[in-house]
Short mmCIF file of C-alpha atoms and ligand atoms in Angstrom, two decimals:
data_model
loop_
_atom_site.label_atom_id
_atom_site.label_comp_id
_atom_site.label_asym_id
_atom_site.label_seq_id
_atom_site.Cartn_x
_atom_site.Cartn_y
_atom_site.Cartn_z
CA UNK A 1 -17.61 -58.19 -64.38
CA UNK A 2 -20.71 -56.81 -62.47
CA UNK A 3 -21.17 -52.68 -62.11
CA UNK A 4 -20.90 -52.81 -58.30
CA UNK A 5 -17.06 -54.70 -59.33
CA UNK A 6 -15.80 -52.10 -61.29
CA UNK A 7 -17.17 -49.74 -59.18
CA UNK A 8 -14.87 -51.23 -56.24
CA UNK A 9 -12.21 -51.57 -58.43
CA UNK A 10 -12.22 -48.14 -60.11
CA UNK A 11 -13.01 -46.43 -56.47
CA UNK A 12 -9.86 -48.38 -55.00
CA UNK A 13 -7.59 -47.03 -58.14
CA UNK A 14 -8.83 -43.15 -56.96
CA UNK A 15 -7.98 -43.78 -53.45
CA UNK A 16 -4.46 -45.32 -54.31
CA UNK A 17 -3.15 -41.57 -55.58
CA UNK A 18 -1.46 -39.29 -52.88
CA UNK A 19 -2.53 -35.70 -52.00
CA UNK A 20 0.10 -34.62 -54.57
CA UNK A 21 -0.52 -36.77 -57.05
CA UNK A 22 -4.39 -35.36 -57.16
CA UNK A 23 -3.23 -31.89 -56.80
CA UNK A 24 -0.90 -32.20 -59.77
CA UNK A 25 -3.77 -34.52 -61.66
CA UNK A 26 -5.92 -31.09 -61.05
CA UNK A 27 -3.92 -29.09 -62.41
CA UNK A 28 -3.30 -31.23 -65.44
CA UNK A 29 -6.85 -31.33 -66.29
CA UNK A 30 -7.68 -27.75 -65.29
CA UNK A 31 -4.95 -27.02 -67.65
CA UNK A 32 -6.47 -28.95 -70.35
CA UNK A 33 -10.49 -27.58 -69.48
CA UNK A 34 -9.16 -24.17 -69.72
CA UNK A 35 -7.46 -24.23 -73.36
CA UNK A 36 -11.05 -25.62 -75.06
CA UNK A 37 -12.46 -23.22 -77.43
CA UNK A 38 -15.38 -23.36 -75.22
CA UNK A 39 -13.56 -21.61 -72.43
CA UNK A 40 -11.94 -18.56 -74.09
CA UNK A 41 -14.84 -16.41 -73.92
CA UNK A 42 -16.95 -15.83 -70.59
CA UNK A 43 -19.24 -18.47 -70.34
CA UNK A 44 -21.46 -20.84 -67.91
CA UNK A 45 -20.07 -23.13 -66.53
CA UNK A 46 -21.61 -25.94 -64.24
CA UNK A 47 -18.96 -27.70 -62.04
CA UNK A 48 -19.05 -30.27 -58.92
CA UNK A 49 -17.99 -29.73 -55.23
CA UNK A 50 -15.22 -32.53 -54.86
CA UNK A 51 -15.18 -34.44 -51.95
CA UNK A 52 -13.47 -37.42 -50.78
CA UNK A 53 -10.98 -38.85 -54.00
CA UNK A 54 -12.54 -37.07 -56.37
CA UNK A 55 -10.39 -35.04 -59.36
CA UNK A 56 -10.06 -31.89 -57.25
CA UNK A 57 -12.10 -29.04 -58.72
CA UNK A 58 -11.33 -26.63 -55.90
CA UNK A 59 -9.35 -24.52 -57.67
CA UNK A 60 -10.63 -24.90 -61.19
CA UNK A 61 -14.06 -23.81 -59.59
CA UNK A 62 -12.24 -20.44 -58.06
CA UNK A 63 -11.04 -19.76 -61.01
CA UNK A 64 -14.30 -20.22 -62.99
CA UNK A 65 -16.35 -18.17 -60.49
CA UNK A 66 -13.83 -15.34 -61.58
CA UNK A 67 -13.28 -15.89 -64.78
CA UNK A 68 -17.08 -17.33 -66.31
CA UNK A 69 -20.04 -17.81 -64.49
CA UNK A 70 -20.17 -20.81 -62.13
CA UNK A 71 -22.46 -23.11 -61.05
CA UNK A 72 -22.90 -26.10 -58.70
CA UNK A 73 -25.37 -28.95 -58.11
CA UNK A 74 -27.96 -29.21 -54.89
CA UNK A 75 -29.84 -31.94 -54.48
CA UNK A 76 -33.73 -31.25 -55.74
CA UNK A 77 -35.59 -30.40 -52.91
CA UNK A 78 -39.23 -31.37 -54.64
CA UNK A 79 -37.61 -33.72 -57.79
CA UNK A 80 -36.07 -36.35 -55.03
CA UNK A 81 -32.99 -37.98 -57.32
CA UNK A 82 -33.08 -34.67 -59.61
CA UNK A 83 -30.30 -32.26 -59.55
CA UNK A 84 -30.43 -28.36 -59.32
CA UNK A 85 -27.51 -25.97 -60.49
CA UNK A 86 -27.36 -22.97 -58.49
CA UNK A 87 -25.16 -20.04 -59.82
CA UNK A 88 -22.14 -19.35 -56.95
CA UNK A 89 -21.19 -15.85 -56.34
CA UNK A 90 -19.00 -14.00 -52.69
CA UNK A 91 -22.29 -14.30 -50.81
CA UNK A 92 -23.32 -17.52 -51.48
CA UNK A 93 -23.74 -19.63 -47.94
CA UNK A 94 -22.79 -23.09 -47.96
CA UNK A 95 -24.49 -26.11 -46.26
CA UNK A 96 -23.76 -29.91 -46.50
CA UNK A 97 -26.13 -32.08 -47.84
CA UNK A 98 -27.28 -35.54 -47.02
CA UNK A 99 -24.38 -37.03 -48.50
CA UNK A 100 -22.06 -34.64 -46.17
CA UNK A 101 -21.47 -32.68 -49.68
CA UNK A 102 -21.33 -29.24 -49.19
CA UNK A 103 -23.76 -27.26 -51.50
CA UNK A 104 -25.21 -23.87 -52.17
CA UNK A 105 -27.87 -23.02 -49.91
CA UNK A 106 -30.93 -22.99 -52.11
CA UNK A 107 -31.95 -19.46 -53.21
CA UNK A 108 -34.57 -19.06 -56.27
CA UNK A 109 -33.04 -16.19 -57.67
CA UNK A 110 -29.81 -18.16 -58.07
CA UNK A 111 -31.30 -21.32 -59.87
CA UNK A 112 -29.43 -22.02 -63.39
CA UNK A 113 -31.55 -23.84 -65.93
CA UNK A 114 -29.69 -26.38 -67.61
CA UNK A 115 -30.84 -24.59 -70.66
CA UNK A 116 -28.45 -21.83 -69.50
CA UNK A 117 -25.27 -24.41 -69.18
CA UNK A 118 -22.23 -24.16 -72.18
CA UNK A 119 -19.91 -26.38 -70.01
CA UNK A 120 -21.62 -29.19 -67.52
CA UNK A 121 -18.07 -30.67 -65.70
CA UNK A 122 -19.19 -34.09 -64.50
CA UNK A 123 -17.62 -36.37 -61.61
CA UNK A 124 -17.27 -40.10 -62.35
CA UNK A 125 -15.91 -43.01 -61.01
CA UNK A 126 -15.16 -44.78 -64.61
CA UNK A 127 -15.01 -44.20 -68.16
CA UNK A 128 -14.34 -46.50 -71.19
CA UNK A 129 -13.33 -46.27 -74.68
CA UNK A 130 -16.87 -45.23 -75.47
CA UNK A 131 -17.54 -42.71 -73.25
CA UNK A 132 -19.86 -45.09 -71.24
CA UNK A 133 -19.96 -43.23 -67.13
CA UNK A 134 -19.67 -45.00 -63.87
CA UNK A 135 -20.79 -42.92 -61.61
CA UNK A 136 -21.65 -43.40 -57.35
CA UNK A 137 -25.00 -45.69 -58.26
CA UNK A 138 -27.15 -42.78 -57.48
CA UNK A 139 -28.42 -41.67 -61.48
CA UNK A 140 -28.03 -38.38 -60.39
CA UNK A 141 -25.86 -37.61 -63.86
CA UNK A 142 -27.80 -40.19 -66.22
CA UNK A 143 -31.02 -37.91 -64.71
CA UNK A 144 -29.83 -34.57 -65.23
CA UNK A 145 -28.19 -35.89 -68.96
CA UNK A 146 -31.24 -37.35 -70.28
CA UNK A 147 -32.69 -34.48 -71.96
CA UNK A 148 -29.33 -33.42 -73.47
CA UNK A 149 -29.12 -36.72 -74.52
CA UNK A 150 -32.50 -36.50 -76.28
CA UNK A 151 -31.00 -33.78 -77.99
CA UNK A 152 -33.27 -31.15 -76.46
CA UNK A 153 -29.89 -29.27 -74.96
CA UNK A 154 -27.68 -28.35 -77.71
CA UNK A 155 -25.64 -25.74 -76.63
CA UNK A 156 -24.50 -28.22 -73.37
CA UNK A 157 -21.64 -29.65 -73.86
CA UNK A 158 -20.88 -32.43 -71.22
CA UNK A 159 -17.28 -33.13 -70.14
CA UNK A 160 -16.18 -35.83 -67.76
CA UNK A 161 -13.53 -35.03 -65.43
CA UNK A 162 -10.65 -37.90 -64.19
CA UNK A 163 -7.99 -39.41 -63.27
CA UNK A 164 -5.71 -41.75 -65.54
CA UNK A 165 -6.49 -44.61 -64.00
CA UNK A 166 -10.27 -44.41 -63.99
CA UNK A 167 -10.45 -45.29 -67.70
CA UNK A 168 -11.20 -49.22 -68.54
CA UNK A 169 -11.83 -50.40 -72.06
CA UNK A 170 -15.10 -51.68 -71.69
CA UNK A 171 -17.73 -50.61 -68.82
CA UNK A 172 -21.28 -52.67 -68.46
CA UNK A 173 -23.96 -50.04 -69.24
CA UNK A 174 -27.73 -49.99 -68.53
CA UNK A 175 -30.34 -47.91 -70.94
CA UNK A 176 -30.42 -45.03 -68.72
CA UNK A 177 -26.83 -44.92 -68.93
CA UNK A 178 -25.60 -41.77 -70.51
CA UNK A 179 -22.54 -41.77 -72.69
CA UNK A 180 -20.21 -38.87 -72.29
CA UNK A 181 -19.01 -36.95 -75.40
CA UNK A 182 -15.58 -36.12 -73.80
CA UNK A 183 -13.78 -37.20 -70.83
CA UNK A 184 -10.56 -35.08 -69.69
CA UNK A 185 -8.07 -36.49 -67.63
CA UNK A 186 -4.26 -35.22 -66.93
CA UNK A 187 -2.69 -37.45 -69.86
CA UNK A 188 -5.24 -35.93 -72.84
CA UNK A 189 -8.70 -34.81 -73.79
CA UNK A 190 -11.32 -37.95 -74.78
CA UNK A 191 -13.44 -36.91 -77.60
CA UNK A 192 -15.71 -39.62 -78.06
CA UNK A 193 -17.80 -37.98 -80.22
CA UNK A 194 -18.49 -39.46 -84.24
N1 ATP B 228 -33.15 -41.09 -66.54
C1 ATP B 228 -33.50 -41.90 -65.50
N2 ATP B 228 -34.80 -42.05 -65.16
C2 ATP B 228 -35.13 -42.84 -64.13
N3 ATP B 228 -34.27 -43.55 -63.40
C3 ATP B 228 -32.96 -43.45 -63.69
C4 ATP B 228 -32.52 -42.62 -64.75
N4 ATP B 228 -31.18 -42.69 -64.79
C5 ATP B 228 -30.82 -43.54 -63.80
N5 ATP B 228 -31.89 -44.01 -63.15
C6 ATP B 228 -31.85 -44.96 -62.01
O1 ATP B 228 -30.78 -44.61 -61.15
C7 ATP B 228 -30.16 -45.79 -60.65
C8 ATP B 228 -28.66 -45.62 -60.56
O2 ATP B 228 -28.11 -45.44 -61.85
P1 ATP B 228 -26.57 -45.76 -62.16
O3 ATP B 228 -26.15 -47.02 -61.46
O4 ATP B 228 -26.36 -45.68 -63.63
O5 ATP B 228 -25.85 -44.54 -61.42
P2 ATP B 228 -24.50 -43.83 -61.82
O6 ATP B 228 -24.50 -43.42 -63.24
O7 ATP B 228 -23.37 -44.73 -61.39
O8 ATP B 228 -24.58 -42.62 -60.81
P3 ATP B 228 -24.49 -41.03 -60.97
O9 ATP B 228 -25.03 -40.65 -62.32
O10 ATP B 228 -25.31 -40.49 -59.82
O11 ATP B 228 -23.04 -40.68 -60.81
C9 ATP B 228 -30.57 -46.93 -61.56
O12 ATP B 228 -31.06 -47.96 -60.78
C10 ATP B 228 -31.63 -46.37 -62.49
O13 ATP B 228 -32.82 -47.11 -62.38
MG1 MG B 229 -25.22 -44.47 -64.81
#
């Protein structure tokens, strides 16, 4: 089955769940996030803004900005399909971007190098028993990835964030495709790694 198929599929699947059912998935996997040895000192975290049927982080991301050091994705204004993490403190503004996702408004002193990242929380719209990503067809996630996956990040540690029923056995994958080491979703922590 083509990309664009599963894609459907998986997207469909997400939409399926009621408000409750995310809320609860949420707090499932915020539950899970939060127990990780990586979490129980003060750390940086990067996280996503969740719109539309995404696993709410609205909540988890409170709690990070009070209890680690948060920080969320712009779009590059100068890198056009690049992402930026911007740290996210009480005065940061918001604005939506282009894709009517609100970010932080873009303020130099705030940038976070991915270099400065323990914990990058990344969106998806499938997973498989790999760790092979789906993601919205942009390569926003394979582009920001790529270096850790050259192994020039090692202190990042990436972690998919999902629902249950956004894992399929077997996902088509293109070279730029990057793997995930974990995936958490409200049923158990992935850990795809050797
Ligand atoms: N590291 C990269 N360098 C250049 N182009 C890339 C890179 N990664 C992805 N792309 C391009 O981005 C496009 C979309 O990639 P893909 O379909 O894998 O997105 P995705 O993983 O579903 O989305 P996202 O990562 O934004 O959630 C592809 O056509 C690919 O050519
Ligand atoms: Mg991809």
């Amino acid at each position: 089955m083509p990309r664009q198929q599963f894609r459907k599929q998986l997207l469909a699947a997400r939409q399926a769940l009621s408000t409750a059912e995310r809320e609860a998935a949420a707090q499932q996997v915020s539950d899970h996030l939060l127990a990780l040895p990586e979490l129980q000192q003060s750390t940086t975290v990067g996280s996503y803004y969740s719109v539309r049927a995404e696993l709410p982080t609205q909540t988890l991301n409170q709690q990070l900005q009070l209890q680690h050091r948060l920080a969320l994705p712009v779009l590059h204004p100068i890198s056009l399909q690049h992402l930026l993490f911007l740290k996210v403190h009480p005065q940061t503004r918001w604005q939506a971007n282009t894709y009517n996702i609100p970010e932080p408004q873009l303020r130099c002193p705030d940038i976070v190098p991915l270099s400065a990242l323990r914990v990058l929380l990344v969106p998806l719209v499938g997973f498989d028993a790999h760790g092979n990503r789906l993601g919205m067809g942009g390569g926003f996630y394979d582009r920001t990835l790529a270096a850790w996956h050259q192994g020039l990040l090692p202190d990042l540690q990436p972690i998919g964030l999902a629902f249950d029923c956004q894992y399929v056995e077997a996902l088509p994958h293109a070279p730029w495709d990057v793997p995930l080491p974990r995936v958490i979703t409200p049923a158990k922590v992935w850990d795809f790694r050797g």
